[in-house]
């Protein structure tokens, strides 16, 4: 099955785990310091757990001490930014440009020596592929 913006919610429920569905489709958040990729620094690429689209290169990952995997740059065209006013906060949501899966949020408190941005992502919304 091709997974993209045309995939129905019923199809997503059949292909994702309940935890993946909660984060990717219902815009949930995993608990801090619990995700598989929080303290993970191997060479490779991070892909959308929903559709497989490449999102981040491992050389853009950094330790922000926030409890979630953080990146300072996404692969061009791989993500969409949307204003998020939920939970009484003003934030910018980051979603996959291919399937609209919720990945996390972006904040302007990343490394000043690079982009200055922090893509704060949910581990469960990502799949890592090692560099060959």
mmCIF file of N, CA and C in Angstrom, residues 3-5 9 12 16 20-28 48-51 53 55 78-80 82 93-104 121-122 125-126:
data_model
loop_
_atom_site.group_PDB
_atom_site.id
_atom_site.type_symbol
_atom_site.label_atom_id
_atom_site.label_comp_id
_atom_site.label_asym_id
_atom_site.label_seq_id
_atom_site.Cartn_x
_atom_site.Cartn_y
_atom_site.Cartn_z
ATOM 1 N N UNK A 3 1.588 4.850 1.066
ATOM 2 C CA UNK A 3 1.147 5.674 2.186
ATOM 3 C C UNK A 3 1.512 7.128 1.913
ATOM 4 N N UNK A 4 0.475 7.967 1.788
ATOM 5 C CA UNK A 4 0.688 9.390 1.540
ATOM 6 C C UNK A 4 -0.533 10.158 2.030
ATOM 7 N N UNK A 5 -0.724 11.364 1.541
ATOM 8 C CA UNK A 5 -1.840 12.211 1.988
ATOM 9 C C UNK A 5 -3.208 11.636 1.633
ATOM 10 N N UNK A 9 -7.788 7.233 7.243
ATOM 11 C CA UNK A 9 -7.483 6.989 8.653
ATOM 12 C C UNK A 9 -7.672 5.516 8.997
ATOM 13 N N UNK A 12 -4.531 3.853 7.962
ATOM 14 C CA UNK A 12 -3.453 4.166 8.915
ATOM 15 C C UNK A 12 -3.605 3.308 10.169
ATOM 16 N N UNK A 16 -0.321 1.136 11.340
ATOM 17 C CA UNK A 16 0.499 1.682 12.419
ATOM 18 C C UNK A 16 0.163 1.007 13.744
ATOM 19 N N UNK A 20 2.131 4.585 17.474
ATOM 20 C CA UNK A 20 2.480 5.343 16.268
ATOM 21 C C UNK A 20 1.276 6.142 15.777
ATOM 22 N N UNK A 21 0.102 5.521 15.791
ATOM 23 C CA UNK A 21 -1.109 6.206 15.343
ATOM 24 C C UNK A 21 -1.390 7.424 16.222
ATOM 25 N N UNK A 22 -1.245 7.264 17.526
ATOM 26 C CA UNK A 22 -1.480 8.359 18.470
ATOM 27 C C UNK A 22 -0.598 9.571 18.152
ATOM 28 N N UNK A 23 0.671 9.339 17.886
ATOM 29 C CA UNK A 23 1.583 10.456 17.611
ATOM 30 C C UNK A 23 1.429 10.957 16.177
ATOM 31 N N UNK A 24 1.554 10.074 15.205
ATOM 32 C CA UNK A 24 1.559 10.486 13.795
ATOM 33 C C UNK A 24 0.216 11.023 13.300
ATOM 34 N N UNK A 25 -0.888 10.421 13.722
ATOM 35 C CA UNK A 25 -2.192 10.791 13.168
ATOM 36 C C UNK A 25 -3.036 11.646 14.114
ATOM 37 N N UNK A 26 -2.845 11.464 15.445
ATOM 38 C CA UNK A 26 -3.645 12.226 16.408
ATOM 39 C C UNK A 26 -2.849 13.360 17.059
ATOM 40 N N UNK A 27 -1.627 13.589 16.568
ATOM 41 C CA UNK A 27 -0.760 14.680 17.035
ATOM 42 C C UNK A 27 -0.395 14.556 18.508
ATOM 43 N N UNK A 28 -0.199 13.312 18.948
ATOM 44 C CA UNK A 28 0.207 13.062 20.322
ATOM 45 C C UNK A 28 1.695 13.322 20.517
ATOM 46 N N UNK A 48 10.326 9.133 7.976
ATOM 47 C CA UNK A 48 8.987 9.156 8.569
ATOM 48 C C UNK A 48 8.556 7.716 8.854
ATOM 49 N N UNK A 49 8.117 7.449 10.085
ATOM 50 C CA UNK A 49 7.650 6.116 10.452
ATOM 51 C C UNK A 49 6.335 5.769 9.762
ATOM 52 N N UNK A 50 5.623 6.770 9.284
ATOM 53 C CA UNK A 50 4.365 6.518 8.596
ATOM 54 C C UNK A 50 4.541 6.100 7.159
ATOM 55 N N UNK A 51 5.324 6.873 6.408
ATOM 56 C CA UNK A 51 5.410 6.631 4.959
ATOM 57 C C UNK A 51 6.816 6.323 4.450
ATOM 58 N N UNK A 53 9.369 8.519 4.077
ATOM 59 C CA UNK A 53 10.079 9.650 3.466
ATOM 60 C C UNK A 53 11.289 10.051 4.312
ATOM 61 N N UNK A 55 13.713 12.388 6.163
ATOM 62 C CA UNK A 55 13.458 13.663 6.830
ATOM 63 C C UNK A 55 14.721 14.385 7.316
ATOM 64 N N UNK A 78 11.058 18.168 2.896
ATOM 65 C CA UNK A 78 10.550 16.961 3.559
ATOM 66 C C UNK A 78 9.509 17.228 4.632
ATOM 67 N N UNK A 79 9.437 18.466 5.111
ATOM 68 C CA UNK A 79 8.500 18.778 6.191
ATOM 69 C C UNK A 79 7.682 20.022 5.875
ATOM 70 N N UNK A 80 6.556 20.138 6.588
ATOM 71 C CA UNK A 80 5.653 21.286 6.476
ATOM 72 C C UNK A 80 5.529 21.897 7.868
ATOM 73 N N UNK A 82 3.253 24.339 10.452
ATOM 74 C CA UNK A 82 1.901 24.838 10.678
ATOM 75 C C UNK A 82 1.813 25.429 12.075
ATOM 76 N N UNK A 93 4.114 23.444 14.520
ATOM 77 C CA UNK A 93 4.102 21.997 14.331
ATOM 78 C C UNK A 93 4.892 21.633 13.081
ATOM 79 N N UNK A 94 5.558 20.481 13.128
ATOM 80 C CA UNK A 94 6.305 19.944 11.988
ATOM 81 C C UNK A 94 5.631 18.643 11.574
ATOM 82 N N UNK A 95 5.230 18.560 10.292
ATOM 83 C CA UNK A 95 4.621 17.338 9.766
ATOM 84 C C UNK A 95 5.367 16.887 8.518
ATOM 85 N N UNK A 96 5.233 15.618 8.205
ATOM 86 C CA UNK A 96 5.833 15.047 6.998
ATOM 87 C C UNK A 96 5.116 15.625 5.777
ATOM 88 N N UNK A 97 5.872 16.090 4.802
ATOM 89 C CA UNK A 97 5.260 16.688 3.610
ATOM 90 C C UNK A 97 4.606 15.650 2.699
ATOM 91 N N UNK A 98 4.936 14.371 2.881
ATOM 92 C CA UNK A 98 4.355 13.338 2.037
ATOM 93 C C UNK A 98 3.035 12.798 2.593
ATOM 94 N N UNK A 99 2.976 12.541 3.914
ATOM 95 C CA UNK A 99 1.784 11.894 4.474
ATOM 96 C C UNK A 99 1.076 12.720 5.544
ATOM 97 N N UNK A 100 1.593 13.899 5.850
ATOM 98 C CA UNK A 100 1.025 14.775 6.889
ATOM 99 C C UNK A 100 1.145 14.203 8.294
ATOM 100 N N UNK A 101 2.003 13.218 8.498
ATOM 101 C CA UNK A 101 2.195 12.654 9.829
ATOM 102 C C UNK A 101 2.828 13.675 10.769
ATOM 103 N N UNK A 102 2.311 13.752 11.985
ATOM 104 C CA UNK A 102 2.850 14.661 13.001
ATOM 105 C C UNK A 102 4.209 14.135 13.473
ATOM 106 N N UNK A 103 5.216 14.994 13.411
ATOM 107 C CA UNK A 103 6.566 14.616 13.829
ATOM 108 C C UNK A 103 6.946 15.249 15.157
ATOM 109 N N UNK A 104 6.566 16.498 15.367
ATOM 110 C CA UNK A 104 6.913 17.231 16.574
ATOM 111 C C UNK A 104 6.737 18.716 16.342
ATOM 112 N N UNK A 121 11.594 16.311 17.823
ATOM 113 C CA UNK A 121 10.808 15.269 17.186
ATOM 114 C C UNK A 121 10.481 14.129 18.142
ATOM 115 N N UNK A 122 9.394 13.453 17.889
ATOM 116 C CA UNK A 122 9.044 12.239 18.624
ATOM 117 C C UNK A 122 9.793 11.070 17.997
ATOM 118 N N UNK A 125 7.841 8.718 15.747
ATOM 119 C CA UNK A 125 7.462 9.176 14.407
ATOM 120 C C UNK A 125 8.604 8.999 13.406
ATOM 121 N N UNK A 126 9.739 8.462 13.880
ATOM 122 C CA UNK A 126 10.918 8.307 13.032
ATOM 123 C C UNK A 126 11.336 6.852 12.928
#
